């Protein structure tokens, strides 16, 4: 009788750690497990062969995922020993169902022992089995929930149920894929938005970070960017024209492009920078090989995350591949300053110019003579009354007075200053508001 080795394991009786031995062999190069032989190779036999056989077959079927049974063969020797032949599996890593796809649940064969796999070994097994596409790889995190996704599908009138998971690409061999992670409530990637006082984007005015499902990040980011998108009114004779700094649809398309087409194998966030002149959307991943930014501008597209794009297309959030960038440029066709695209090896940036900003290169721009709101709102009146009695107020005073947050306070005081109602003195913690 041979000694235990990389391909041979002995067990005198059926014990629970049998399953980790099966997993270890399936995750490496296969092997044979003998039940009824002790560590020294002596035949001890099995007390109850039928009961033990049933426990082994049922356990291997129920305890290990993905299904490994097609790679396992059972042989009864002399009515005393059960020989379990385990072949190398095709859907690695195999793991204990109750532990998940992490080191405590994944085992590999190392010498004559079955040991926990490292995260690096687990990732390599996933990549070797599933390929290089991030969204198709099996997710290391399996305790996922999908409340935001379910709400989004319901809102757009599309069915979302466990029966649809495989068709959507959310599951792979009944295991959650990385695509599932992206649309789940536990998504690890975030979207960061920063508003700056200066053109070089170094002096922070406000910032936000949105996490959770990509559907939630999309909604939260759109709502916040809407606060940053002021409306300017121009009056010529008796005609008043209202115009937003940025076309709503351009913001929407730029944000969707950043969320859907970025490279999620990078751990960084989608970055959106906003100042008085422009709005920048920066996503990780650059362009796929063979594509240029000129290709993108004329509508050529090859999605990096095809299944993710298909989901957003199914919800009618995107119309078809390649149209979003063209639509952005179409919205700016009569604007003196055009959007621009910058591409590096690992990043993609699209810049939307503020359509109401006074750019140095534009000499014939009409003077903006009034900004909405054109009437004094109740909040503005409350601020004016306070200043009449107190002479000045700080940001903290204003936020406490109106029970509003910093972003709303900034937008309100900026509007009042532009209408000539108040003056802003100082900056940072020393900033004060006074009557003009």
Short mmCIF file of C-alpha atoms in Angstrom, two decimals:
data_model
loop_
_atom_site.label_atom_id
_atom_site.label_comp_id
_atom_site.label_asym_id
_atom_site.label_seq_id
_atom_site.Cartn_x
_atom_site.Cartn_y
_atom_site.Cartn_z
CA UNK A 1 0.00 0.00 0.00
CA UNK A 2 1.31 3.46 -0.90
CA UNK A 3 1.83 6.25 1.60
CA UNK A 4 -0.25 9.45 1.53
CA UNK A 5 0.93 11.87 -1.15
CA UNK A 6 -0.23 14.72 -3.34
CA UNK A 7 -2.60 12.27 -5.08
CA UNK A 8 -3.53 9.89 -2.23
CA UNK A 9 -5.41 10.47 1.06
CA UNK A 10 -6.43 7.88 3.70
CA UNK A 11 -9.33 8.13 6.16
CA UNK A 12 -10.07 5.37 8.66
CA UNK A 13 -13.70 6.50 8.93
CA UNK A 14 -16.02 9.06 7.33
CA UNK A 15 -15.36 12.47 8.95
CA UNK A 16 -16.43 15.98 7.96
CA UNK A 17 -13.01 17.06 6.70
CA UNK A 18 -13.48 14.58 3.84
CA UNK A 19 -15.15 17.39 1.88
CA UNK A 20 -12.10 19.63 2.02
CA UNK A 21 -10.02 16.74 0.65
CA UNK A 22 -12.40 16.38 -2.30
CA UNK A 23 -12.24 20.16 -2.86
CA UNK A 24 -8.43 20.17 -2.67
CA UNK A 25 -8.10 17.40 -5.27
CA UNK A 26 -10.68 19.01 -7.58
CA UNK A 27 -8.85 22.35 -7.32
CA UNK A 28 -5.44 20.86 -8.16
CA UNK A 29 -4.66 17.79 -10.26
CA UNK A 30 -7.12 15.27 -8.85
CA UNK A 31 -6.46 12.31 -6.56
CA UNK A 32 -7.88 9.33 -4.70
CA UNK A 33 -9.38 9.18 -1.19
CA UNK A 34 -9.68 5.83 0.62
CA UNK A 35 -12.28 5.57 3.41
CA UNK A 36 -11.50 2.59 5.66
CA UNK A 37 -7.70 2.81 5.63
CA UNK A 38 -5.70 4.57 8.37
CA UNK A 39 -2.77 6.98 7.96
CA UNK A 40 -0.25 4.10 7.98
CA UNK A 41 -2.01 2.36 5.11
CA UNK A 42 -3.65 -0.36 7.25
CA UNK A 43 -7.14 -1.50 6.26
CA UNK A 44 -9.51 -0.76 9.14
CA UNK A 45 -12.77 -1.20 7.28
CA UNK A 46 -15.98 0.78 7.63
CA UNK A 47 -18.53 0.11 10.37
CA UNK A 48 -21.62 0.68 8.23
CA UNK A 49 -20.80 0.69 4.53
CA UNK A 50 -24.27 1.57 3.19
CA UNK A 51 -24.84 4.46 5.61
CA UNK A 52 -21.32 5.81 5.06
CA UNK A 53 -21.65 5.56 1.28
CA UNK A 54 -24.92 7.54 1.34
CA UNK A 55 -23.47 10.20 3.64
CA UNK A 56 -20.46 10.65 1.37
CA UNK A 57 -22.39 10.89 -1.90
CA UNK A 58 -25.08 13.19 -0.48
CA UNK A 59 -22.53 15.39 1.27
CA UNK A 60 -20.30 15.83 -1.76
CA UNK A 61 -23.39 16.76 -3.78
CA UNK A 62 -24.83 19.21 -1.21
CA UNK A 63 -21.83 20.68 0.60
CA UNK A 64 -19.50 21.54 -2.29
CA UNK A 65 -20.10 24.21 -4.97
CA UNK A 66 -19.97 24.40 -7.93
CA UNK A 67 -21.31 20.90 -8.56
CA UNK A 68 -18.28 18.59 -8.49
CA UNK A 69 -20.15 15.27 -8.76
CA UNK A 70 -19.37 14.82 -12.47
CA UNK A 71 -15.66 14.64 -11.54
CA UNK A 72 -16.13 12.12 -8.70
CA UNK A 73 -16.31 8.31 -9.02
CA UNK A 74 -17.00 5.84 -6.20
CA UNK A 75 -15.66 2.26 -5.97
CA UNK A 76 -16.43 -0.24 -3.15
CA UNK A 77 -13.45 -2.52 -2.41
CA UNK A 78 -14.01 -5.85 -0.64
CA UNK A 79 -17.10 -4.44 1.14
CA UNK A 80 -14.66 -2.72 3.52
CA UNK A 81 -13.17 0.29 1.77
CA UNK A 82 -14.76 3.08 -0.28
CA UNK A 83 -12.44 4.42 -2.95
CA UNK A 84 -13.30 7.99 -4.07
CA UNK A 85 -11.62 9.03 -7.30
CA UNK A 86 -11.63 12.82 -7.76
CA UNK A 87 -10.69 14.33 -11.10
CA UNK A 88 -9.41 17.83 -11.66
CA UNK A 89 -12.45 20.08 -12.02
CA UNK A 90 -13.18 22.52 -14.83
CA UNK A 91 -15.03 25.15 -12.80
CA UNK A 92 -12.44 26.02 -10.16
CA UNK A 93 -12.37 27.13 -7.45
CA UNK A 94 -14.58 24.56 -5.68
CA UNK A 95 -15.45 25.52 -2.13
CA UNK A 96 -17.53 24.71 0.94
CA UNK A 97 -21.01 26.11 0.44
CA UNK A 98 -21.32 27.38 4.02
CA UNK A 99 -17.91 29.14 3.91
CA UNK A 100 -18.01 30.81 0.52
CA UNK A 101 -15.33 31.53 -2.07
CA UNK A 102 -12.68 32.66 0.41
CA UNK A 103 -9.66 30.95 2.00
CA UNK A 104 -11.72 29.34 4.78
CA UNK A 105 -13.82 27.57 2.14
CA UNK A 106 -11.32 26.87 -0.65
CA UNK A 107 -8.66 24.16 -0.35
CA UNK A 108 -5.75 23.02 -2.53
CA UNK A 109 -3.42 20.05 -2.31
CA UNK A 110 0.05 20.82 -1.01
CA UNK A 111 2.23 17.76 -0.56
CA UNK A 112 0.26 15.18 1.42
CA UNK A 113 -1.96 17.83 3.01
CA UNK A 114 -5.04 19.82 2.02
CA UNK A 115 -4.54 23.48 2.93
CA UNK A 116 -6.49 26.69 2.59
CA UNK A 117 -5.93 28.51 -0.67
CA UNK A 118 -4.68 32.10 -0.64
CA UNK A 119 -6.67 34.94 -2.22
CA UNK A 120 -4.09 35.04 -5.01
CA UNK A 121 -4.60 31.34 -5.74
CA UNK A 122 -8.38 31.80 -5.72
CA UNK A 123 -8.20 34.73 -8.14
CA UNK A 124 -5.91 32.78 -10.47
CA UNK A 125 -8.26 29.78 -10.48
CA UNK A 126 -11.20 32.05 -11.32
CA UNK A 127 -9.29 33.78 -14.10
CA UNK A 128 -8.06 30.48 -15.57
CA UNK A 129 -11.58 29.00 -15.52
CA UNK A 130 -13.66 32.02 -16.54
CA UNK A 131 -11.34 34.04 -18.77
CA UNK A 132 -10.13 37.64 -18.55
CA UNK A 133 -13.41 39.57 -18.73
CA UNK A 134 -14.02 41.09 -15.30
CA UNK A 135 -17.81 40.96 -15.43
CA UNK A 136 -17.79 37.22 -16.27
CA UNK A 137 -15.46 36.18 -13.44
CA UNK A 138 -17.01 34.57 -10.39
CA UNK A 139 -17.27 37.02 -7.51
CA UNK A 140 -15.26 36.41 -4.35
CA UNK A 141 -18.16 37.88 -2.35
CA UNK A 142 -21.29 35.73 -2.53
CA UNK A 143 -23.57 37.23 0.15
CA UNK A 144 -25.08 39.79 -2.22
CA UNK A 145 -28.45 41.57 -2.17
CA UNK A 146 -30.18 43.37 -5.03
CA UNK A 147 -32.74 45.80 -3.61
CA UNK A 148 -31.53 48.79 -5.66
CA UNK A 149 -31.41 46.67 -8.83
CA UNK A 150 -34.89 45.34 -8.17
CA UNK A 151 -36.18 48.90 -7.67
CA UNK A 152 -34.50 50.04 -10.90
CA UNK A 153 -35.91 47.18 -12.96
CA UNK A 154 -39.38 47.81 -11.50
CA UNK A 155 -39.10 51.54 -12.22
CA UNK A 156 -38.29 50.89 -15.86
CA UNK A 157 -40.89 48.15 -16.25
CA UNK A 158 -38.52 45.18 -16.69
CA UNK A 159 -38.79 41.88 -14.81
CA UNK A 160 -36.02 41.11 -12.32
CA UNK A 161 -36.05 37.72 -10.61
CA UNK A 162 -33.71 34.85 -9.73
CA UNK A 163 -34.98 33.01 -12.81
CA UNK A 164 -33.48 35.82 -14.93
CA UNK A 165 -30.08 35.90 -13.23
CA UNK A 166 -28.38 33.46 -15.60
CA UNK A 167 -29.74 35.16 -18.74
CA UNK A 168 -28.54 38.54 -17.46
CA UNK A 169 -25.09 37.16 -16.60
CA UNK A 170 -25.54 37.70 -12.87
CA UNK A 171 -24.87 34.04 -12.13
CA UNK A 172 -22.31 31.63 -13.55
CA UNK A 173 -22.82 27.97 -12.61
CA UNK A 174 -25.30 29.24 -9.97
CA UNK A 175 -22.55 31.38 -8.45
CA UNK A 176 -22.66 35.19 -8.50
CA UNK A 177 -20.40 36.80 -11.09
CA UNK A 178 -18.59 40.13 -10.81
CA UNK A 179 -21.45 41.59 -12.85
CA UNK A 180 -23.70 40.66 -9.94
CA UNK A 181 -21.35 42.53 -7.60
CA UNK A 182 -21.58 45.70 -9.75
CA UNK A 183 -25.39 45.82 -9.65
CA UNK A 184 -25.65 44.56 -6.06
CA UNK A 185 -26.11 46.70 -2.96
CA UNK A 186 -22.61 45.61 -1.88
CA UNK A 187 -20.78 47.03 -4.94
CA UNK A 188 -17.24 47.91 -3.87
CA UNK A 189 -16.69 50.65 -6.47
CA UNK A 190 -17.83 54.25 -5.94
CA UNK A 191 -18.41 57.52 -7.77
CA UNK A 192 -16.70 60.63 -6.38
CA UNK A 193 -17.87 64.15 -7.27
CA UNK A 194 -15.94 67.27 -6.28
CA UNK A 195 -16.92 70.91 -6.81
CA UNK A 196 -14.03 73.39 -6.97
CA UNK A 197 -13.70 77.16 -6.66
CA UNK A 198 -10.86 77.44 -9.16
CA UNK A 199 -10.26 76.46 -12.76
CA UNK A 200 -7.32 74.19 -11.90
CA UNK A 201 -9.55 72.16 -9.52
CA UNK A 202 -7.39 72.50 -6.41
CA UNK A 203 -9.61 74.48 -4.01
CA UNK A 204 -12.51 72.33 -2.79
CA UNK A 205 -15.96 73.83 -2.45
CA UNK A 206 -17.86 70.61 -1.82
CA UNK A 207 -17.52 66.87 -2.43
CA UNK A 208 -19.59 63.70 -2.34
CA UNK A 209 -18.92 59.97 -2.66
CA UNK A 210 -21.73 57.67 -3.77
CA UNK A 211 -21.61 53.90 -3.30
CA UNK A 212 -23.89 50.88 -3.55
CA UNK A 213 -25.35 49.41 -6.71
CA UNK A 214 -24.40 51.15 -9.97
CA UNK A 215 -28.10 51.95 -10.36
CA UNK A 216 -28.05 53.81 -7.03
CA UNK A 217 -24.78 55.57 -7.93
CA UNK A 218 -26.33 56.70 -11.21
CA UNK A 219 -29.43 58.14 -9.51
CA UNK A 220 -27.51 59.77 -6.64
CA UNK A 221 -24.92 61.29 -8.99
CA UNK A 222 -27.54 62.65 -11.40
CA UNK A 223 -29.44 64.28 -8.54
CA UNK A 224 -26.31 65.88 -7.10
CA UNK A 225 -25.05 67.10 -10.48
CA UNK A 226 -28.45 68.68 -11.06
CA UNK A 227 -27.76 70.88 -8.02
CA UNK A 228 -24.53 71.98 -9.68
CA UNK A 229 -26.24 72.74 -12.99
CA UNK A 230 -27.44 76.34 -12.60
CA UNK A 231 -29.89 78.07 -14.91
CA UNK A 232 -29.02 81.45 -16.36
CA UNK A 233 -31.65 83.86 -17.73
CA UNK A 234 -30.99 86.46 -20.39
CA UNK A 235 -33.47 89.20 -21.24
CA UNK A 236 -33.50 90.83 -24.63
CA UNK A 237 -36.29 93.34 -25.04
CA UNK A 238 -39.41 91.63 -23.75
CA UNK A 239 -38.07 88.12 -24.27
CA UNK A 240 -36.55 86.11 -21.43
CA UNK A 241 -34.51 83.01 -22.25
CA UNK A 242 -33.54 80.41 -19.66
CA UNK A 243 -30.49 78.26 -20.30
CA UNK A 244 -28.79 75.68 -18.09
CA UNK A 245 -25.02 75.59 -17.72
CA UNK A 246 -24.99 72.04 -19.11
CA UNK A 247 -27.56 70.11 -21.16
CA UNK A 248 -29.17 67.58 -18.83
CA UNK A 249 -28.85 64.89 -21.47
CA UNK A 250 -25.12 65.57 -21.91
CA UNK A 251 -24.53 65.07 -18.17
CA UNK A 252 -26.59 61.89 -18.26
CA UNK A 253 -24.72 60.45 -21.26
CA UNK A 254 -21.28 61.32 -19.87
CA UNK A 255 -22.13 59.73 -16.51
CA UNK A 256 -23.53 56.58 -18.12
CA UNK A 257 -20.44 56.28 -20.31
CA UNK A 258 -18.20 56.50 -17.23
CA UNK A 259 -20.19 53.92 -15.25
CA UNK A 260 -20.89 51.38 -17.99
CA UNK A 261 -17.61 51.37 -19.91
CA UNK A 262 -14.95 51.78 -17.21
CA UNK A 263 -12.52 48.99 -16.32
CA UNK A 264 -13.72 47.54 -13.02
CA UNK A 265 -10.61 45.44 -12.54
CA UNK A 266 -9.17 48.71 -11.18
CA UNK A 267 -10.31 49.48 -7.64
CA UNK A 268 -10.44 53.29 -8.05
CA UNK A 269 -13.57 55.41 -8.35
CA UNK A 270 -15.21 57.24 -11.23
CA UNK A 271 -14.14 60.88 -10.73
CA UNK A 272 -16.29 63.88 -11.66
CA UNK A 273 -14.79 67.37 -11.27
CA UNK A 274 -16.95 70.48 -11.47
CA UNK A 275 -15.96 74.15 -11.50
CA UNK A 276 -17.45 77.34 -12.94
CA UNK A 277 -16.09 76.59 -16.42
CA UNK A 278 -16.47 72.88 -16.98
CA UNK A 279 -17.53 69.44 -15.80
CA UNK A 280 -15.09 66.53 -16.22
CA UNK A 281 -15.94 62.81 -16.16
CA UNK A 282 -12.90 60.56 -15.61
CA UNK A 283 -13.15 56.77 -15.73
CA UNK A 284 -10.49 54.10 -15.44
CA UNK A 285 -9.47 51.85 -18.29
CA UNK A 286 -8.69 53.93 -21.35
CA UNK A 287 -9.89 52.62 -24.72
CA UNK A 288 -9.90 49.01 -25.82
CA UNK A 289 -7.00 48.10 -28.14
CA UNK A 290 -7.52 49.25 -31.72
CA UNK A 291 -9.89 52.13 -30.90
CA UNK A 292 -9.00 55.84 -31.01
CA UNK A 293 -10.83 58.84 -29.62
CA UNK A 294 -11.69 59.81 -33.20
CA UNK A 295 -13.39 56.41 -33.58
CA UNK A 296 -15.41 57.08 -30.43
CA UNK A 297 -16.54 60.51 -31.64
CA UNK A 298 -17.94 59.12 -34.91
CA UNK A 299 -19.88 56.40 -33.11
CA UNK A 300 -17.65 53.30 -33.22
CA UNK A 301 -17.97 51.38 -29.98
CA UNK A 302 -16.75 48.11 -28.52
CA UNK A 303 -18.10 47.77 -24.97
CA UNK A 304 -15.67 46.59 -22.33
CA UNK A 305 -18.52 45.32 -20.12
CA UNK A 306 -20.94 43.91 -22.68
CA UNK A 307 -23.34 42.28 -20.21
CA UNK A 308 -23.46 45.39 -18.04
CA UNK A 309 -24.15 47.48 -21.16
CA UNK A 310 -26.87 45.01 -22.16
CA UNK A 311 -28.58 45.47 -18.78
CA UNK A 312 -28.53 49.27 -19.07
CA UNK A 313 -29.78 48.93 -22.66
CA UNK A 314 -32.58 46.62 -21.49
CA UNK A 315 -33.68 49.34 -19.05
CA UNK A 316 -33.56 51.93 -21.87
CA UNK A 317 -30.92 53.90 -19.98
CA UNK A 318 -28.70 53.69 -23.04
CA UNK A 319 -30.10 53.44 -26.56
CA UNK A 320 -27.38 51.59 -28.45
CA UNK A 321 -23.61 51.35 -28.43
CA UNK A 322 -21.70 54.35 -29.67
CA UNK A 323 -24.54 56.91 -29.68
CA UNK A 324 -23.89 58.57 -26.31
CA UNK A 325 -20.70 60.45 -27.23
CA UNK A 326 -22.16 61.55 -30.58
CA UNK A 327 -25.26 62.83 -28.80
CA UNK A 328 -23.11 64.91 -26.45
CA UNK A 329 -21.34 66.63 -29.35
CA UNK A 330 -24.68 67.16 -31.11
CA UNK A 331 -26.03 68.96 -28.03
CA UNK A 332 -23.04 71.34 -28.18
CA UNK A 333 -23.04 71.92 -31.95
CA UNK A 334 -24.04 75.63 -31.59
CA UNK A 335 -21.86 76.27 -28.53
CA UNK A 336 -18.65 78.30 -29.11
CA UNK A 337 -16.70 75.90 -26.88
CA UNK A 338 -16.94 72.18 -27.69
CA UNK A 339 -16.62 69.11 -25.44
CA UNK A 340 -13.22 67.41 -25.50
CA UNK A 341 -11.95 63.88 -24.97
CA UNK A 342 -8.61 62.86 -23.48
CA UNK A 343 -7.36 59.28 -23.47
CA UNK A 344 -4.40 57.71 -21.68
CA UNK A 345 -3.41 54.08 -21.33
CA UNK A 346 -5.49 53.64 -18.18
CA UNK A 347 -8.02 56.49 -18.19
CA UNK A 348 -10.72 58.15 -20.29
CA UNK A 349 -11.88 61.74 -19.71
CA UNK A 350 -14.65 63.71 -21.36
CA UNK A 351 -14.98 67.42 -20.60
CA UNK A 352 -18.29 69.29 -20.89
CA UNK A 353 -17.88 73.08 -21.11
CA UNK A 354 -20.21 75.34 -19.16
CA UNK A 355 -22.43 76.80 -21.90
CA UNK A 356 -23.08 79.94 -19.83
CA UNK A 357 -19.48 80.59 -18.82
CA UNK A 358 -17.59 83.55 -20.30
CA UNK A 359 -14.62 82.00 -22.01
CA UNK A 360 -11.69 84.23 -22.98
CA UNK A 361 -11.85 82.98 -26.56
CA UNK A 362 -15.45 84.17 -27.01
CA UNK A 363 -15.67 87.89 -27.76
CA UNK A 364 -19.17 88.11 -29.18
CA UNK A 365 -21.04 86.44 -26.31
CA UNK A 366 -24.16 88.36 -25.23
CA UNK A 367 -24.05 89.83 -21.74
CA UNK A 368 -25.93 87.81 -19.18
CA UNK A 369 -27.96 90.50 -17.41
CA UNK A 370 -29.97 88.53 -14.94
CA UNK A 371 -29.86 85.15 -13.24
CA UNK A 372 -32.82 83.23 -11.88
CA UNK A 373 -34.50 83.23 -9.49
CA UNK A 374 -35.61 86.78 -10.39
CA UNK A 375 -37.78 87.10 -7.29
CA UNK A 376 -36.81 86.96 -3.62
CA UNK A 377 -37.72 83.54 -2.26
CA UNK A 378 -38.85 82.97 1.36
CA UNK A 379 -35.41 81.57 2.18
CA UNK A 380 -33.71 84.65 0.73
CA UNK A 381 -36.05 86.95 2.67
CA UNK A 382 -35.20 85.12 5.88
CA UNK A 383 -31.49 85.68 5.23
CA UNK A 384 -32.06 89.39 4.49
CA UNK A 385 -34.10 89.84 7.69
CA UNK A 386 -31.32 88.20 9.71
CA UNK A 387 -28.68 90.51 8.18
CA UNK A 388 -30.79 93.61 8.91
CA UNK A 389 -30.77 92.72 12.62
CA UNK A 390 -27.28 91.20 12.94
CA UNK A 391 -25.21 92.88 10.25
CA UNK A 392 -23.43 89.72 9.08
CA UNK A 393 -23.62 85.93 9.25
CA UNK A 394 -21.35 82.90 8.77
CA UNK A 395 -21.98 79.72 6.80
CA UNK A 396 -22.86 77.93 10.03
CA UNK A 397 -25.33 80.68 10.99
CA UNK A 398 -27.00 80.43 7.57
CA UNK A 399 -27.27 76.64 7.63
CA UNK A 400 -28.74 76.70 11.16
CA UNK A 401 -31.16 79.49 10.26
CA UNK A 402 -32.57 77.75 7.19
CA UNK A 403 -31.93 74.15 8.34
CA UNK A 404 -30.17 73.32 5.09
CA UNK A 405 -26.93 71.60 4.16
CA UNK A 406 -23.70 73.13 2.86
CA UNK A 407 -24.37 72.57 -0.84
CA UNK A 408 -27.78 74.27 -0.76
CA UNK A 409 -26.32 77.11 1.33
CA UNK A 410 -23.58 77.67 -1.23
CA UNK A 411 -26.01 77.75 -4.17
CA UNK A 412 -28.39 80.11 -2.36
CA UNK A 413 -25.72 82.63 -1.32
CA UNK A 414 -24.16 82.55 -4.78
CA UNK A 415 -27.53 83.40 -6.34
CA UNK A 416 -28.13 86.20 -3.83
CA UNK A 417 -24.66 87.61 -4.47
CA UNK A 418 -25.17 87.53 -8.24
CA UNK A 419 -28.50 89.34 -7.86
CA UNK A 420 -26.85 92.05 -5.83
CA UNK A 421 -28.66 91.21 -2.58
CA UNK A 422 -25.63 90.33 -0.44
CA UNK A 423 -21.85 90.55 -0.55
CA UNK A 424 -19.44 87.74 0.35
CA UNK A 425 -16.40 88.75 2.38
CA UNK A 426 -13.43 86.45 3.02
CA UNK A 427 -13.24 82.71 2.41
CA UNK A 428 -13.12 79.41 4.26
CA UNK A 429 -13.89 79.59 7.98
CA UNK A 430 -13.57 83.41 7.85
CA UNK A 431 -16.21 83.86 5.14
CA UNK A 432 -19.07 86.20 6.08
CA UNK A 433 -22.23 87.39 4.31
CA UNK A 434 -23.34 91.06 4.52
CA UNK A 435 -25.99 93.27 2.97
CA UNK A 436 -24.86 95.16 -0.12
#
